[in-house]
Short mmCIF file of C-alpha atoms in Angstrom, two decimals:
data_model
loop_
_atom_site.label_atom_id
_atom_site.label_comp_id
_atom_site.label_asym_id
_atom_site.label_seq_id
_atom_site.Cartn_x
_atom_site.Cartn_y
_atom_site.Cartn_z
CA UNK X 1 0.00 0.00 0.00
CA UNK X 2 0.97 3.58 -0.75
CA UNK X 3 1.22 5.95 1.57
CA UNK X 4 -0.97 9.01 1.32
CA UNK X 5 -1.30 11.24 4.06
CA UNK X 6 -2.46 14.31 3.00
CA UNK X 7 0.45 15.86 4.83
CA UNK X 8 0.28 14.01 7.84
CA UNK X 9 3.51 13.17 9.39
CA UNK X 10 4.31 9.87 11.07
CA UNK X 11 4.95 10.38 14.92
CA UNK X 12 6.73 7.94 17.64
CA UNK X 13 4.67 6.70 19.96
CA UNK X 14 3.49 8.61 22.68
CA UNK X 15 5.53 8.69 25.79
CA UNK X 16 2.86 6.70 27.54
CA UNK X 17 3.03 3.90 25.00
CA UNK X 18 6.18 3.13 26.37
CA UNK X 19 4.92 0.55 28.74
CA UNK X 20 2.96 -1.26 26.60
CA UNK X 21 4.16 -4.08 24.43
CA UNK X 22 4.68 -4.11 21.36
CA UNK X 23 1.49 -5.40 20.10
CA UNK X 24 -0.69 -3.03 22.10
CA UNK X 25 1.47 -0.09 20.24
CA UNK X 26 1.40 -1.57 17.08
CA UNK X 27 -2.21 -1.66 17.73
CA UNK X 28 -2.69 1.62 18.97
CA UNK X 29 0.05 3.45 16.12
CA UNK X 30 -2.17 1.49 13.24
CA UNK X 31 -5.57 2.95 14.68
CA UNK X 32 -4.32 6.52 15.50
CA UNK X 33 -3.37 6.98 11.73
CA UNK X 34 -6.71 4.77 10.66
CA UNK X 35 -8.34 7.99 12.53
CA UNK X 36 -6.21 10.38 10.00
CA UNK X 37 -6.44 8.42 6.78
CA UNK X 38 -8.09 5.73 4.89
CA UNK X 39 -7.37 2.37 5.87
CA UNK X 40 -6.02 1.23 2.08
CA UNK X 41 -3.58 4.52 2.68
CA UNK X 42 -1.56 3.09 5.61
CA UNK X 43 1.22 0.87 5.29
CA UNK X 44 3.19 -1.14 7.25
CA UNK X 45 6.54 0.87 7.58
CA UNK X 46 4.74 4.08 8.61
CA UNK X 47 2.73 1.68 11.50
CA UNK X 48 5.81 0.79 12.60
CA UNK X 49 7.87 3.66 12.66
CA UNK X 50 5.45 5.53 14.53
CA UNK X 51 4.60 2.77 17.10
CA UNK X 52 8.79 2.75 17.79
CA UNK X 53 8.29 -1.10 16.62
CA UNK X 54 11.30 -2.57 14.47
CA UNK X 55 9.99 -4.32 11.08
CA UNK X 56 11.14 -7.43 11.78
CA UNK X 57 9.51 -7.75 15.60
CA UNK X 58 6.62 -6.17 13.69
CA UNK X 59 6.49 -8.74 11.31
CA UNK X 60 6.05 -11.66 14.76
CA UNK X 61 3.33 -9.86 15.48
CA UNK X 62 1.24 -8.90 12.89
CA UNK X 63 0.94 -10.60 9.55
CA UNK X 64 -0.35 -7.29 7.62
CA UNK X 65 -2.45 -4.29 8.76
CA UNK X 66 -5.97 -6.36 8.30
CA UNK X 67 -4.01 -8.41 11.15
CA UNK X 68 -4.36 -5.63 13.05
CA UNK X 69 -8.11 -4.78 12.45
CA UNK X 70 -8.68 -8.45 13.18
CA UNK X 71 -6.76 -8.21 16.59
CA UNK X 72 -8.15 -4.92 17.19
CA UNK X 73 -12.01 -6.59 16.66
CA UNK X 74 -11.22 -9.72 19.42
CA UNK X 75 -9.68 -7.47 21.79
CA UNK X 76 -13.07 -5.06 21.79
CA UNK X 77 -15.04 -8.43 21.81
CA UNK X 78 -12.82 -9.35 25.31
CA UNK X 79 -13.57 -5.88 26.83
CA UNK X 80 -17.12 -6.07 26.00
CA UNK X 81 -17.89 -9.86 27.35
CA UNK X 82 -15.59 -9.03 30.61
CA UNK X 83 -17.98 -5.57 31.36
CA UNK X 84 -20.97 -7.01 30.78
CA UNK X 85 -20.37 -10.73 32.71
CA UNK X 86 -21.58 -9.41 36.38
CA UNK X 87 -24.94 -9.17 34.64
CA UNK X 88 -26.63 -12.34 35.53
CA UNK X 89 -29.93 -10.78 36.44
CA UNK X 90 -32.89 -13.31 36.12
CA UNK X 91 -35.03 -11.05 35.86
CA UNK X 92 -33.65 -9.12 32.57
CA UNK X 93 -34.84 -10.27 29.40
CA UNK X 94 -32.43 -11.70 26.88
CA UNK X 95 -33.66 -8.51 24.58
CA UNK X 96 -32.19 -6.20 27.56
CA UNK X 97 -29.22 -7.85 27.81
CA UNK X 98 -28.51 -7.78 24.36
CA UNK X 99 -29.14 -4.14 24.44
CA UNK X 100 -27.21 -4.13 27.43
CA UNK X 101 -23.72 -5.48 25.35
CA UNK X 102 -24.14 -3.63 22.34
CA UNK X 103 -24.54 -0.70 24.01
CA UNK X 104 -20.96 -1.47 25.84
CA UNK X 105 -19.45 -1.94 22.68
CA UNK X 106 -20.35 1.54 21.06
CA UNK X 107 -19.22 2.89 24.63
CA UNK X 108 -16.07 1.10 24.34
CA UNK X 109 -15.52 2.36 20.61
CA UNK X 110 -16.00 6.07 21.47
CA UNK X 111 -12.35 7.14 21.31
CA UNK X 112 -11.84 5.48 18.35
CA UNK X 113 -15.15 6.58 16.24
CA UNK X 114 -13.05 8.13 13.69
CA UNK X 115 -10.86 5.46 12.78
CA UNK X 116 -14.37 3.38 12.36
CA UNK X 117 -15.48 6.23 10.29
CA UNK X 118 -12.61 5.34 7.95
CA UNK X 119 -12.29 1.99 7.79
CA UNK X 120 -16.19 1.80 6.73
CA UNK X 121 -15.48 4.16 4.05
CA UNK X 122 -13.03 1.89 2.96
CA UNK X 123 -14.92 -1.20 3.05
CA UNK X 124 -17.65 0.59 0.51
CA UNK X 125 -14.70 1.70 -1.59
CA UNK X 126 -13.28 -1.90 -1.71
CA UNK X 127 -15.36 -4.69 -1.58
CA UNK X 128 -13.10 -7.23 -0.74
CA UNK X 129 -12.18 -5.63 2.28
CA UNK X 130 -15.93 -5.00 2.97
CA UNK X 131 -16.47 -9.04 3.03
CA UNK X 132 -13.42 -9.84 5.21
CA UNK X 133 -14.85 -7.02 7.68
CA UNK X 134 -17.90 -8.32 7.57
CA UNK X 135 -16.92 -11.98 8.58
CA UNK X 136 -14.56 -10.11 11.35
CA UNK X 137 -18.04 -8.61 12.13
CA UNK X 138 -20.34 -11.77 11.98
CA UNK X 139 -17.96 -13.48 14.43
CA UNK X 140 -18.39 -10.71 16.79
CA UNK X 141 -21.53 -10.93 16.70
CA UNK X 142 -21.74 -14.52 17.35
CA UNK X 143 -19.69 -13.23 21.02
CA UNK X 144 -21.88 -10.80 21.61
CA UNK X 145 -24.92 -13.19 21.30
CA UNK X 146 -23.55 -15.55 23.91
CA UNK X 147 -22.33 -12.77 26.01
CA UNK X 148 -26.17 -11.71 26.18
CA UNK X 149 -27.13 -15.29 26.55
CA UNK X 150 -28.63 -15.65 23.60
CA UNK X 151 -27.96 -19.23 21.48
CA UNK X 152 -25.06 -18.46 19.18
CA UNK X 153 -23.97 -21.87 17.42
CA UNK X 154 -25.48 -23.61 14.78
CA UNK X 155 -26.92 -22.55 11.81
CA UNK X 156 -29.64 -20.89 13.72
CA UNK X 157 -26.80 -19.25 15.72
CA UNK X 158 -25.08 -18.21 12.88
CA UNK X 159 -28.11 -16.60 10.99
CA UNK X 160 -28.65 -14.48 14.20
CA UNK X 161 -25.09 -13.07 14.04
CA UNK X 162 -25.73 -12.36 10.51
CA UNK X 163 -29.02 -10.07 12.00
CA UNK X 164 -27.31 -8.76 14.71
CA UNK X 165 -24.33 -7.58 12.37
CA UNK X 166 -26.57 -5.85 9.87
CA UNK X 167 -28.75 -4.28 12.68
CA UNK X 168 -25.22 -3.29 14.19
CA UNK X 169 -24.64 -1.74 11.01
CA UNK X 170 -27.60 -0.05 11.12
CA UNK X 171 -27.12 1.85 14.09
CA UNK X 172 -23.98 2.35 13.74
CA UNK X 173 -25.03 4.80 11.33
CA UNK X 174 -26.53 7.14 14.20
CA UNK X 175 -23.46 6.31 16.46
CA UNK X 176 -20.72 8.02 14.24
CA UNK X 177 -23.00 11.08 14.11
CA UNK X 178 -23.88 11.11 18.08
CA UNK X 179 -22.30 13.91 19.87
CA UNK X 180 -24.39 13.60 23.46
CA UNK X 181 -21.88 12.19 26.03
CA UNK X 182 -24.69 9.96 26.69
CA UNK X 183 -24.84 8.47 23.40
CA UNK X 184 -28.64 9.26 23.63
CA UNK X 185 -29.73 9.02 19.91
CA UNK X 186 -27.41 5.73 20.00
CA UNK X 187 -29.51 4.56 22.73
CA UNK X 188 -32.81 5.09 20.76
CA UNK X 189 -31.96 3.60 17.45
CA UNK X 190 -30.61 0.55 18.87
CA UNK X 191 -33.82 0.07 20.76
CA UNK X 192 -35.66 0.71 18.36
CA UNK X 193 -34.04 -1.75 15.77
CA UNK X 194 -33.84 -4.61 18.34
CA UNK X 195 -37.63 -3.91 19.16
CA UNK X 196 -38.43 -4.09 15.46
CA UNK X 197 -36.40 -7.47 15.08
CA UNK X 198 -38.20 -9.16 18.37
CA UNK X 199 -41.67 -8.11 16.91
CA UNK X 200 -41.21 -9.37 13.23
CA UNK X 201 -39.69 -12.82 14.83
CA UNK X 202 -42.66 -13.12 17.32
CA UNK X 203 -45.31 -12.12 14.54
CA UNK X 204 -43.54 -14.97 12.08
CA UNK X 205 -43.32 -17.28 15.12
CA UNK X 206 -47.41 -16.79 15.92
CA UNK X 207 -48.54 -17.10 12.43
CA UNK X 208 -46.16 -20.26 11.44
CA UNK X 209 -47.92 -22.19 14.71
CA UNK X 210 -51.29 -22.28 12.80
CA UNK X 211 -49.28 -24.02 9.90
CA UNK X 212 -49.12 -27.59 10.08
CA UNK X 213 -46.39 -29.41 10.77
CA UNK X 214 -43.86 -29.79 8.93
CA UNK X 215 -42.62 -26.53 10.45
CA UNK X 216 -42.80 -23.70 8.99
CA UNK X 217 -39.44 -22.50 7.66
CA UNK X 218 -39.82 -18.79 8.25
CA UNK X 219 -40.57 -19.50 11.66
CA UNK X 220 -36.79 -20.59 11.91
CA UNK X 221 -35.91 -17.72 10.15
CA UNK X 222 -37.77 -15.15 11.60
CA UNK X 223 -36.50 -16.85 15.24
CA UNK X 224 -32.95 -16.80 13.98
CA UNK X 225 -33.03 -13.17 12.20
CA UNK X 226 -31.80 -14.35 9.30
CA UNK X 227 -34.08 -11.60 7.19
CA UNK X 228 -33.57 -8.33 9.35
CA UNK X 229 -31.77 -6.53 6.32
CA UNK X 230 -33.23 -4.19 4.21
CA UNK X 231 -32.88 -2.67 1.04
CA UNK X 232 -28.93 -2.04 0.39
CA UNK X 233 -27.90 -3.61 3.42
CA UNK X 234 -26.32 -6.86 1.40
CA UNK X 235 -23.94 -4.01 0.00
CA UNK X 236 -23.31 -2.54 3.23
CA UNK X 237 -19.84 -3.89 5.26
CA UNK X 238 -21.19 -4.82 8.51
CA UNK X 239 -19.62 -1.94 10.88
CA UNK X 240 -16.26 -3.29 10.46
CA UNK X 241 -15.59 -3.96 14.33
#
């Protein structure tokens, strides 16, 4: 890859970075000039250079810079499963939960909003990078699923990653544009989209019980979310991390 930076120079890492090993800089340098540039604009020298990482212990950490998306994307899955464990609350519905860890995981991606901003520009721009984020993204979701208790395995499991991703998506449409502290308008789409996705699964579900058996195969769908999307959404990277 080329490096276009409009300018930008690259920078050593931080004094505080100095702690940190050299993954967590590498990780950290890659996603500080992600926020500054386009993702296919970044290459591997200038990640390294300003991270204060040699190439060649570079190179035992990180394969290429999609490496680093990929570690970036279980690390924020870690974070998000450890914050939301204590919640074992009988009383919450697997719907609040759910809102519960995606929620985390936009609150966890705050400081980094404009480096998501770029890499989903990038995605639409390339569409090969658009698929590989949006198995990075599907697999996520799968976590996030079981993190909210929600079955995650299976075909059934995998069809309601596949919603969940697209619906994340979705929202993350209002996140990169929410200013409030609060994440207020965050907060509303998301409910609204999950309340919209438990309503068309339980309308499917009701109306496929006065089918006779054999079962009706929308009923699996609609349980599993496979058919959430909308218009354009097939097009659409899931959002990247």
């Amino acid at each position: 890859m080329t490096d276009n930076s409009n300018g930008a120079n690259s920078e050593p890492a931080a004094p505080g970075m100095a702690e940190a090993s050299p993954r967590e800089r590498l990780i950290e340098a890659f996603l500080g000039l992600l926020a500054e540039r386009r993702f296919e604009d970044i290459d591997l020298k200038t990640v390294g250079e300003r991270a204060g990482v040699p190439l060649a212990q570079f190179r035992r950490e990180f394969g290429s810079t999609f490496d680093i998306v990929a570690a970036f994307s279980r690390d924020l899955d870690r974070k998000v499963l450890a914050a939301t464990a204590a919640d074992d609350d009988a009383e919450v519905t697997p719907r609040e939960r759910l809102f519960d860890v995606m929620m985390q995981r936009f609150e966890i991606l705050a400081p980094h909003r404009r480096a998501v901003q770029n890499l989903r520009a990038s995605g639409l721009r390339y569409p090969p990078l658009g698929m590989a984020l949006g198995r990075l993204s599907l697999r996520s979701m799968q976590w996030m699923l079981a993190g909210a208790g929600i079955e995650a395995s299976g075909l059934s499991g995998m069809a309601r990653a596949q919603g969940l991703a697209m619906l994340f998506a979705r929202v993350s449409e209002t996140w990169l544009d929410d200013d409030d502290p609060d994440l207020s308008r965050t907060m509303a789409t998301l409910d609204r989209e999950l309340a919209r996705a438990w309503d068309w699964s339980t309308r499917i579900g009701e109306f496929c019980r006065m089918i006779p058996r054999p079962r009706c195969r929308r009923e699996r769908a609609a349980r599993s979310w496979a058919d959430t999307s909308r218009p354009g959404d097939e097009t659409a990277p899931a959002a990247a991390i």
